[in-house]
Amino acid sequence: MRAADISDQITTVLVTEEDIREKLAEIAARVAVDYAGKDLLLVGVLKGAVMVMADFARALPMVVPMDWMAVSSYGSGTKSSGVVQIRKDLDTDIHDKHVLIVEDIIDSGLTLSWLLENFASRGAASVEVFALLRKPEAAKVHVESKYVGFDIPTEFVIGYGLDYDEKYRNLRDVAVLAPHVYS
Ligand code: PRP
């Protein structure tokens, strides 16, 4: 589905499918150089990262395994606590591996900040982050992200893996959700 198919439900298209394709090719070329000869493992964070992982992994000109984590905020259901619960752990032992976490978005930064600490404690050789989107003004904690696709404003964004109430993940573009949809 393209943004034009749901033009009554969005206000602005922030990043188009074409923008994403170009950016993924650019970052894949950098990653191929940076990790040449290294034991690289891509780790996607479910569910938002499914689209970016699928396209990014295929843009890489090298053999690379993928693994997945599913996490959620613990207890209250609010993200602000920064306490994260593992719903699905890695299948892979990351000891001595070069891990690249693939995320759709860094919002407050709490999820990644927790994941980075968790992965470091498992003895990975290195842990870096590729986030397709980042909301710099929403940051509650600083997360060092080696590869960032696009900085975007602090708006309710959907598409390319990002949802509202589990909907809109299949939008090919990234767009701002119209307030009448959620208010
Ligand atoms: C989203 C996104 C990141 C996280 C970023 O996931 O995929 O994992 O939020 O937010 P933060 O920087 O404020 O921690 P979400 O918890 O909505 O789950 P989902 O990926 O299944 O949609």
Coordinates of C-alpha atoms and ligand atoms in Angstrom, one line a residue:
M1 CA 0.0 0.0 0.0
R2 CA 1.2 3.5 -0.9
A3 CA 0.5 6.7 0.9
A4 CA -1.9 7.7 -1.9
D5 CA -4.1 4.8 -1.1
I6 CA -4.8 6.2 2.4
S7 CA -4.5 9.9 1.8
D8 CA -7.5 10.5 4.0
Q9 CA -5.7 9.0 7.0
I10 CA -2.4 10.8 6.8
T11 CA -1.3 14.4 6.8
T12 CA 2.3 14.3 5.4
V13 CA 4.5 11.8 3.7
L14 CA 7.9 12.2 5.5
V15 CA 9.9 9.5 3.7
T16 CA 8.9 7.8 0.4
E17 CA 9.6 4.2 -0.6
E18 CA 12.1 5.5 -3.1
D19 CA 13.9 7.6 -0.4
I20 CA 14.1 4.4 1.7
R21 CA 15.5 2.3 -1.2
E22 CA 18.2 4.8 -1.9
K23 CA 19.2 5.2 1.7
L24 CA 19.3 1.4 2.3
A25 CA 21.6 1.0 -0.7
E26 CA 23.9 3.7 0.7
I27 CA 24.0 2.3 4.2
A28 CA 24.5 -1.3 2.9
A29 CA 27.5 -0.1 1.0
R30 CA 29.0 1.4 4.1
V31 CA 28.2 -1.6 6.2
A32 CA 29.8 -3.9 3.6
V33 CA 33.1 -2.0 3.9
D34 CA 33.0 -1.6 7.7
Y35 CA 32.3 -5.3 8.3
A36 CA 34.5 -6.8 5.6
G37 CA 36.1 -10.0 6.9
K38 CA 34.1 -9.8 10.2
D39 CA 31.6 -12.2 11.6
L40 CA 28.5 -10.0 11.3
L41 CA 25.1 -10.8 12.7
L42 CA 22.0 -8.7 12.0
V43 CA 19.5 -8.5 14.9
G44 CA 16.1 -7.2 14.2
V45 CA 13.8 -6.0 16.9
L46 CA 10.2 -7.2 16.3
K47 CA 7.8 -6.2 15.0
G48 CA 8.7 -2.8 13.7
A49 CA 12.0 -3.7 12.1
V50 CA 10.6 -6.5 9.9
M51 CA 10.4 -4.3 6.8
V52 CA 13.8 -2.6 7.2
M53 CA 15.5 -5.9 8.0
A54 CA 14.0 -7.6 4.9
D55 CA 15.1 -4.8 2.5
F56 CA 18.4 -3.9 4.2
A57 CA 19.6 -7.6 4.5
R58 CA 18.9 -8.0 0.8
A59 CA 20.7 -4.8 -0.1
L60 CA 23.9 -6.2 1.5
P61 CA 26.3 -7.7 -1.0
M62 CA 27.5 -10.4 1.4
V63 CA 26.3 -13.5 3.3
V64 CA 24.9 -12.4 6.6
P65 CA 22.8 -14.3 9.2
M66 CA 19.7 -12.7 10.8
D67 CA 18.3 -13.2 14.3
W68 CA 15.4 -11.5 16.1
M69 CA 14.4 -10.2 19.5
A70 CA 11.0 -9.3 20.7
V71 CA 10.9 -6.9 23.7
S72 CA 8.2 -4.9 25.4
S73 CA 8.1 -2.4 28.2
Y74 CA 7.7 -4.1 31.6
G75 CA 4.7 -3.8 33.9
S76 CA 2.7 -0.6 33.5
G77 CA 2.7 -0.7 29.7
T78 CA 4.2 2.7 29.4
K79 CA 7.6 3.0 27.8
S80 CA 8.9 5.7 30.1
S81 CA 10.1 3.3 32.8
G82 CA 12.9 2.1 30.5
V83 CA 12.5 -1.4 31.9
V84 CA 12.2 -3.9 29.2
Q85 CA 10.9 -7.5 29.1
I86 CA 12.2 -10.0 26.7
R87 CA 9.3 -11.7 24.9
K88 CA 11.5 -13.6 22.4
D89 CA 15.2 -14.0 22.9
L90 CA 17.9 -14.5 20.3
D91 CA 18.4 -18.0 19.0
T92 CA 22.1 -17.2 18.5
D93 CA 25.0 -17.1 20.9
I94 CA 26.5 -13.6 20.2
H95 CA 29.7 -14.2 22.1
D96 CA 32.6 -12.8 19.9
K97 CA 30.2 -11.8 17.1
H98 CA 29.9 -8.4 15.6
V99 CA 26.3 -7.5 16.1
L100 CA 24.4 -4.9 14.2
I101 CA 21.0 -4.1 15.7
V102 CA 18.5 -3.2 13.0
E103 CA 15.7 -0.9 14.2
D104 CA 12.9 0.9 12.5
I105 CA 13.0 3.9 14.8
I106 CA 14.7 5.5 17.8
D107 CA 12.1 7.4 19.7
S108 CA 12.9 7.9 23.4
G109 CA 15.9 5.7 22.9
L110 CA 15.0 3.5 26.0
T111 CA 14.5 0.3 24.1
L112 CA 17.9 0.5 22.4
S113 CA 19.7 1.7 25.4
W114 CA 18.5 -1.3 27.3
L115 CA 19.3 -3.7 24.4
L116 CA 22.8 -2.3 24.0
E117 CA 23.6 -3.0 27.6
N118 CA 22.1 -6.4 27.4
F119 CA 24.1 -7.4 24.3
A120 CA 27.3 -6.0 25.8
S121 CA 26.9 -8.2 28.8
R122 CA 26.7 -11.3 26.5
G123 CA 30.2 -10.8 25.3
A124 CA 29.6 -9.6 21.7
A125 CA 32.8 -8.5 20.0
S126 CA 31.0 -5.3 19.0
V127 CA 27.4 -4.0 19.1
E128 CA 26.3 -1.2 16.7
V129 CA 23.0 0.2 15.7
F130 CA 21.3 0.9 12.4
A131 CA 18.1 2.8 12.8
L132 CA 16.2 3.8 9.7
L133 CA 14.4 6.7 11.5
R134 CA 15.3 8.8 14.5
K135 CA 13.3 11.4 16.4
P136 CA 16.1 13.6 17.9
E137 CA 13.7 15.8 19.8
A138 CA 12.1 12.8 21.6
A139 CA 15.3 11.4 23.0
K140 CA 15.2 10.6 26.8
V141 CA 18.5 8.9 26.7
H142 CA 21.3 9.2 24.2
V143 CA 21.9 6.2 22.0
E144 CA 24.9 6.0 19.9
S145 CA 23.7 4.9 16.5
K146 CA 26.4 4.3 13.9
Y147 CA 24.0 4.3 11.0
V148 CA 20.9 6.4 10.8
G149 CA 18.6 6.7 7.8
F150 CA 16.5 9.8 8.4
D151 CA 16.0 12.3 11.3
I152 CA 12.3 13.1 11.5
P153 CA 10.2 15.4 13.7
T154 CA 8.4 14.2 16.8
E155 CA 5.1 13.3 15.2
F156 CA 2.9 10.2 15.2
V157 CA 4.5 8.3 12.3
I158 CA 3.3 5.1 10.7
G159 CA 4.4 2.9 7.8
Y160 CA 7.3 0.8 6.8
G161 CA 6.9 -1.4 9.9
L162 CA 5.6 1.3 12.2
D163 CA 2.1 0.8 13.4
Y164 CA -0.9 2.4 15.0
D165 CA -2.9 -0.3 16.8
E166 CA -1.1 -2.9 14.6
K167 CA -2.3 -1.2 11.4
Y168 CA -0.3 0.6 8.7
R169 CA 2.8 -1.5 9.0
N170 CA 2.3 -2.5 5.4
L171 CA 2.4 1.1 4.1
R172 CA 5.5 1.4 1.8
D173 CA 6.2 5.0 2.8
V174 CA 6.6 6.7 6.2
A175 CA 3.9 9.2 6.9
V176 CA 2.3 11.3 9.7
L177 CA -1.0 9.8 10.9
A178 CA -3.9 12.2 10.8
P179 CA -5.1 13.1 14.3
H180 CA -8.7 12.2 13.5
V181 CA -7.6 8.6 13.2
Y182 CA -6.4 8.3 16.8
S183 CA -8.3 11.0 18.7
Ligands
PRP1 C1 8.9 0.7 18.6 C2 10.1 0.6 17.7 C3 11.3 0.5 18.6 C4 10.8 1.3 19.8 C5 11.5 2.6 19.8 O1 8.6 -0.6 19.0 O2 10.1 -0.6 16.8 O3 11.6 -0.9 19.0 O4 9.4 1.4 19.7 O5 11.0 3.4 20.9 P1 11.9 4.0 22.0 O6 13.1 4.6 21.4 O7 11.0 5.0 22.7 O8 12.2 2.9 23.0 P2 7.2 -0.9 19.7 O9 7.5 -1.1 21.2 O10 6.1 0.1 19.4 O11 6.8 -2.3 19.2 P3 6.6 -2.9 17.7 O12 8.0 -2.8 17.1 O13 6.1 -4.2 17.8 O14 5.6 -1.9 17.0

